[in-house]
GROMACS .gro file of N, CA and C in nm:
model
  261
    1MET      N    1  13.519  13.025   6.642
    1MET     CA    2  13.476  12.952   6.760
    1MET      C    3  13.339  12.892   6.729
    2THR      N    4  13.319  12.766   6.764
    2THR     CA    5  13.189  12.704   6.742
    2THR      C    6  13.090  12.751   6.848
    3TYR      N    7  12.962  12.728   6.820
    3TYR     CA    8  12.858  12.765   6.915
    3TYR      C    9  12.878  12.689   7.047
    4GLU      N   10  12.908  12.561   7.036
    4GLU     CA   11  12.928  12.480   7.157
    4GLU      C   12  13.045  12.530   7.241
    5GLU      N   13  13.154  12.567   7.178
    5GLU     CA   14  13.269  12.621   7.251
    5GLU      C   15  13.234  12.752   7.320
    6ALA      N   16  13.168  12.842   7.247
    6ALA     CA   17  13.129  12.971   7.305
    6ALA      C   18  13.032  12.951   7.421
    7PHE      N   19  12.938  12.858   7.406
    7PHE     CA   20  12.842  12.831   7.513
    7PHE      C   21  12.915  12.781   7.638
    8THR      N   22  13.007  12.687   7.619
    8THR     CA   23  13.082  12.632   7.733
    8THR      C   24  13.166  12.738   7.803
    9ILE      N   25  13.230  12.826   7.726
    9ILE     CA   26  13.318  12.928   7.783
    9ILE      C   27  13.241  13.043   7.847
   10HIS      N   28  13.135  13.093   7.780
   10HIS     CA   29  13.072  13.218   7.821
   10HIS      C   30  12.934  13.205   7.888
   11ILE      N   31  12.864  13.094   7.868
   11ILE     CA   32  12.726  13.083   7.915
   11ILE      C   33  12.710  12.980   8.026
   12LEU      N   34  12.770  12.866   8.010
   12LEU     CA   35  12.755  12.756   8.105
   12LEU      C   36  12.788  12.800   8.248
   13ASN      N   37  12.700  12.772   8.342
   13ASN     CA   38  12.715  12.801   8.484
   13ASN      C   39  12.706  12.950   8.519
   14GLN      N   40  12.661  13.034   8.426
   14GLN     CA   41  12.641  13.176   8.455
   14GLN      C   42  12.499  13.198   8.507
   15LYS      N   43  12.483  13.296   8.592
   15LYS     CA   44  12.353  13.330   8.648
   15LYS      C   45  12.278  13.423   8.551
   16VAL      N   46  12.150  13.395   8.527
   16VAL     CA   47  12.067  13.479   8.442
   16VAL      C   48  12.031  13.606   8.518
   17ILE      N   49  12.049  13.723   8.454
   17ILE     CA   50  12.015  13.851   8.520
   17ILE      C   51  11.902  13.924   8.449
   18ALA      N   52  11.872  13.886   8.324
   18ALA     CA   53  11.764  13.953   8.251
   18ALA      C   54  11.721  13.867   8.133
   19TRP      N   55  11.599  13.893   8.087
   19TRP     CA   56  11.550  13.828   7.967
   19TRP      C   57  11.442  13.917   7.908
   20GLY      N   58  11.414  13.895   7.781
   20GLY     CA   59  11.312  13.976   7.717
   20GLY      C   60  11.321  13.965   7.566
   21PHE      N   61  11.270  14.066   7.499
   21PHE     CA   62  11.273  14.071   7.353
   21PHE      C   63  11.354  14.192   7.311
   22GLN      N   64  11.451  14.169   7.224
   22GLN     CA   65  11.533  14.279   7.170
   22GLN      C   66  11.479  14.314   7.032
   23HIS      N   67  11.436  14.439   7.015
   23HIS     CA   68  11.393  14.485   6.883
   23HIS      C   69  11.515  14.498   6.795
   24GLU      N   70  11.493  14.503   6.666
   24GLU     CA   71  11.603  14.506   6.570
   24GLU      C   72  11.706  14.613   6.607
   25THR      N   73  11.830  14.567   6.623
   25THR     CA   74  11.941  14.654   6.661
   25THR      C   75  12.054  14.637   6.560
   26ARG      N   76  12.103  14.746   6.505
   26ARG     CA   77  12.212  14.741   6.407
   26ARG      C   78  12.345  14.727   6.481
   27VAL      N   79  12.423  14.626   6.441
   27VAL     CA   80  12.551  14.596   6.506
   27VAL      C   81  12.658  14.584   6.397
   28LEU      N   82  12.769  14.655   6.415
   28LEU     CA   83  12.882  14.645   6.323
   28LEU      C   84  12.962  14.521   6.357
   29LEU      N   85  12.979  14.434   6.259
   29LEU     CA   86  13.055  14.312   6.279
   29LEU      C   87  13.203  14.336   6.253
   30PRO      N   88  13.290  14.250   6.306
   30PRO     CA   89  13.434  14.267   6.284
   30PRO      C   90  13.475  14.269   6.136
   31ASN      N   91  13.396  14.206   6.048
   31ASN     CA   92  13.430  14.203   5.905
   31ASN      C   93  13.384  14.328   5.830
   32GLY      N   94  13.326  14.426   5.902
   32GLY     CA   95  13.283  14.552   5.841
   32GLY      C   96  13.139  14.554   5.795
   33TYR      N   97  13.072  14.441   5.798
   33TYR     CA   98  12.930  14.436   5.761
   33TYR      C   99  12.844  14.461   5.884
   34TYR      N  100  12.716  14.490   5.861
   34TYR     CA  101  12.622  14.510   5.970
   34TYR      C  102  12.530  14.390   5.983
   35ALA      N  103  12.493  14.360   6.105
   35ALA     CA  104  12.389  14.261   6.134
   35ALA      C  105  12.276  14.336   6.203
   36PHE      N  106  12.156  14.290   6.183
   36PHE     CA  107  12.038  14.353   6.243
   36PHE      C  108  11.973  14.249   6.333
   37LEU      N  109  12.011  14.248   6.459
   37LEU     CA  110  11.974  14.143   6.553
   37LEU      C  111  11.843  14.174   6.623
   38CYS      N  112  11.757  14.074   6.631
   38CYS     CA  113  11.636  14.087   6.709
   38CYS      C  114  11.590  13.948   6.750
   39GLY      N  115  11.514  13.941   6.855
   39GLY     CA  116  11.461  13.813   6.902
   39GLY      C  117  11.457  13.808   7.053
   40TYR      N  118  11.418  13.694   7.104
   40TYR     CA  119  11.412  13.674   7.248
   40TYR      C  120  11.553  13.647   7.301
   41PHE      N  121  11.588  13.712   7.412
   41PHE     CA  122  11.723  13.697   7.465
   41PHE      C  123  11.721  13.660   7.613
   42THR      N  124  11.832  13.604   7.654
   42THR     CA  125  11.862  13.581   7.795
   42THR      C  126  11.998  13.643   7.820
   43GLU      N  127  12.010  13.729   7.921
   43GLU     CA  128  12.137  13.794   7.954
   43GLU      C  129  12.194  13.732   8.081
   44TYR      N  130  12.324  13.714   8.083
   44TYR     CA  131  12.392  13.648   8.195
   44TYR      C  132  12.479  13.748   8.271
   45GLU      N  133  12.519  13.710   8.391
   45GLU     CA  134  12.591  13.800   8.482
   45GLU      C  135  12.722  13.852   8.424
   46ASN      N  136  12.782  13.782   8.329
   46ASN     CA  137  12.907  13.829   8.270
   46ASN      C  138  12.884  13.923   8.151
   47GLY      N  139  12.757  13.956   8.122
   47GLY     CA  140  12.724  14.049   8.015
   47GLY      C  141  12.695  13.984   7.881
   48TYR      N  142  12.721  13.856   7.868
   48TYR     CA  143  12.693  13.785   7.743
   48TYR      C  144  12.544  13.755   7.734
   49LYS      N  145  12.494  13.742   7.610
   49LYS     CA  146  12.353  13.711   7.586
   49LYS      C  147  12.341  13.594   7.490
   50VAL      N  148  12.233  13.519   7.505
   50VAL     CA  149  12.191  13.424   7.403
   50VAL      C  150  12.063  13.482   7.346
   51ILE      N  151  12.057  13.496   7.214
   51ILE     CA  152  11.939  13.551   7.149
   51ILE      C  153  11.891  13.449   7.046
   52ALA      N  154  11.761  13.426   7.045
   52ALA     CA  155  11.701  13.329   6.954
   52ALA      C  156  11.598  13.397   6.867
   53SER      N  157  11.593  13.354   6.742
   53SER     CA  158  11.493  13.409   6.649
   53SER      C  159  11.453  13.299   6.552
   54GLY      N  160  11.348  13.325   6.479
   54GLY     CA  161  11.301  13.229   6.381
   54GLY      C  162  11.255  13.301   6.256
   55ALA      N  163  11.252  13.228   6.146
   55ALA     CA  164  11.209  13.286   6.019
   55ALA      C  165  11.160  13.173   5.929
   56THR      N  166  11.097  13.212   5.821
   56THR     CA  167  11.055  13.114   5.721
   56THR      C  168  11.111  13.158   5.587
   57LEU      N  169  11.180  13.068   5.521
   57LEU     CA  170  11.229  13.092   5.386
   57LEU      C  171  11.155  12.995   5.296
   58HIS      N  172  11.061  13.048   5.221
   58HIS     CA  173  10.970  12.970   5.138
   58HIS      C  174  10.896  12.870   5.227
   59LYS      N  175  10.923  12.740   5.214
   59LYS     CA  176  10.851  12.641   5.295
   59LYS      C  177  10.936  12.589   5.411
   60THR      N  178  11.054  12.645   5.430
   60THR     CA  179  11.145  12.596   5.533
   60THR      C  180  11.147  12.692   5.652
   61ALA      N  181  11.110  12.641   5.768
   61ALA     CA  182  11.119  12.720   5.891
   61ALA      C  183  11.260  12.705   5.946
   62ILE      N  184  11.317  12.817   5.992
   62ILE     CA  185  11.455  12.817   6.042
   62ILE      C  186  11.458  12.878   6.181
   63GLN      N  187  11.530  12.814   6.272
   63GLN     CA  188  11.556  12.871   6.403
   63GLN      C  189  11.704  12.907   6.409
   64GLU      N  190  11.733  13.018   6.477
   64GLU     CA  191  11.872  13.063   6.488
   64GLU      C  192  11.898  13.105   6.632
   65ALA      N  193  12.013  13.068   6.684
   65ALA     CA  194  12.056  13.112   6.816
   65ALA      C  195  12.196  13.172   6.801
   66MET      N  196  12.217  13.284   6.869
   66MET     CA  197  12.349  13.349   6.868
   66MET      C  198  12.392  13.381   7.009
   67ILE      N  199  12.521  13.379   7.031
   67ILE     CA  200  12.579  13.426   7.156
   67ILE      C  201  12.641  13.561   7.126
   68LEU      N  202  12.601  13.662   7.203
   68LEU     CA  203  12.650  13.798   7.184
   68LEU      C  204  12.745  13.834   7.296
   69ASP      N  205  12.854  13.903   7.263
   69ASP     CA  206  12.946  13.950   7.366
   69ASP      C  207  12.883  14.069   7.439
   70PRO      N  208  12.946  14.121   7.544
   70PRO     CA  209  12.887  14.233   7.619
   70PRO      C  210  12.862  14.359   7.535
   71GLU      N  211  12.927  14.372   7.420
   71GLU     CA  212  12.904  14.486   7.330
   71GLU      C  213  12.789  14.460   7.234
   72GLY      N  214  12.732  14.339   7.237
   72GLY     CA  215  12.621  14.304   7.149
   72GLY      C  216  12.663  14.245   7.015
   73VAL      N  217  12.792  14.215   7.000
   73VAL     CA  218  12.843  14.158   6.875
   73VAL      C  219  12.835  14.005   6.881
   74PRO      N  220  12.779  13.941   6.778
   74PRO     CA  221  12.773  13.794   6.777
   74PRO      C  222  12.912  13.732   6.774
   75ILE      N  223  12.935  13.634   6.862
   75ILE     CA  224  13.062  13.561   6.861
   75ILE      C  225  13.043  13.417   6.817
   76ALA      N  226  12.917  13.369   6.817
   76ALA     CA  227  12.888  13.233   6.772
   76ALA      C  228  12.743  13.227   6.728
   77ARG      N  229  12.716  13.139   6.631
   77ARG     CA  230  12.582  13.128   6.574
   77ARG      C  231  12.554  12.984   6.540
   78ASP      N  232  12.429  12.944   6.563
   78ASP     CA  233  12.386  12.809   6.526
   78ASP      C  234  12.249  12.820   6.461
   79THR      N  235  12.231  12.758   6.346
   79THR     CA  236  12.101  12.759   6.279
   79THR      C  237  12.056  12.616   6.254
   80GLU      N  238  11.927  12.602   6.243
   80GLU     CA  239  11.871  12.470   6.220
   80GLU      C  240  11.743  12.484   6.138
   81ASP      N  241  11.732  12.399   6.035
   81ASP     CA  242  11.607  12.392   5.959
   81ASP      C  243  11.510  12.308   6.038
   82ILE      N  244  11.389  12.355   6.051
   82ILE     CA  245  11.285  12.281   6.120
   82ILE      C  246  11.197  12.216   6.014
   83ARG      N  247  11.204  12.087   6.004
   83ARG     CA  248  11.124  12.014   5.907
   83ARG      C  249  10.981  12.000   5.958
   84PRO      N  250  10.884  12.016   5.869
   84PRO     CA  251  10.745  11.998   5.912
   84PRO      C  252  10.718  11.852   5.951
   85PHE      N  253  10.636  11.835   6.050
   85PHE     CA  254  10.601  11.702   6.097
   85PHE      C  255  10.456  11.673   6.061
   86SER      N  256  10.425  11.548   6.025
   86SER     CA  257  10.285  11.511   6.007
   86SER      C  258  10.238  11.438   6.131
   87PHE      N  259  10.126  11.482   6.182
   87PHE     CA  260  10.071  11.421   6.304
   87PHE      C  261   9.955  11.334   6.268
   0.00000   0.00000   0.00000
């Protein structure tokens, strides 16, 4: 499922019930690997969350957003390289 599809199905038109920062949490993924999720989140009335985080890999800044199901397992992910701007 793409991020846009998951957002339309699970997030769009939902009421926000909580927000904050989630410290690193170990989550077992369906493929048997673990993910260690952390970042700022928004939780919706249906139990789904959008969590955003950022990182730097060498000179490239990266932003990542994930949609988590009510069990905390990512169902969709979107990443973007943030190019530096000259002002």
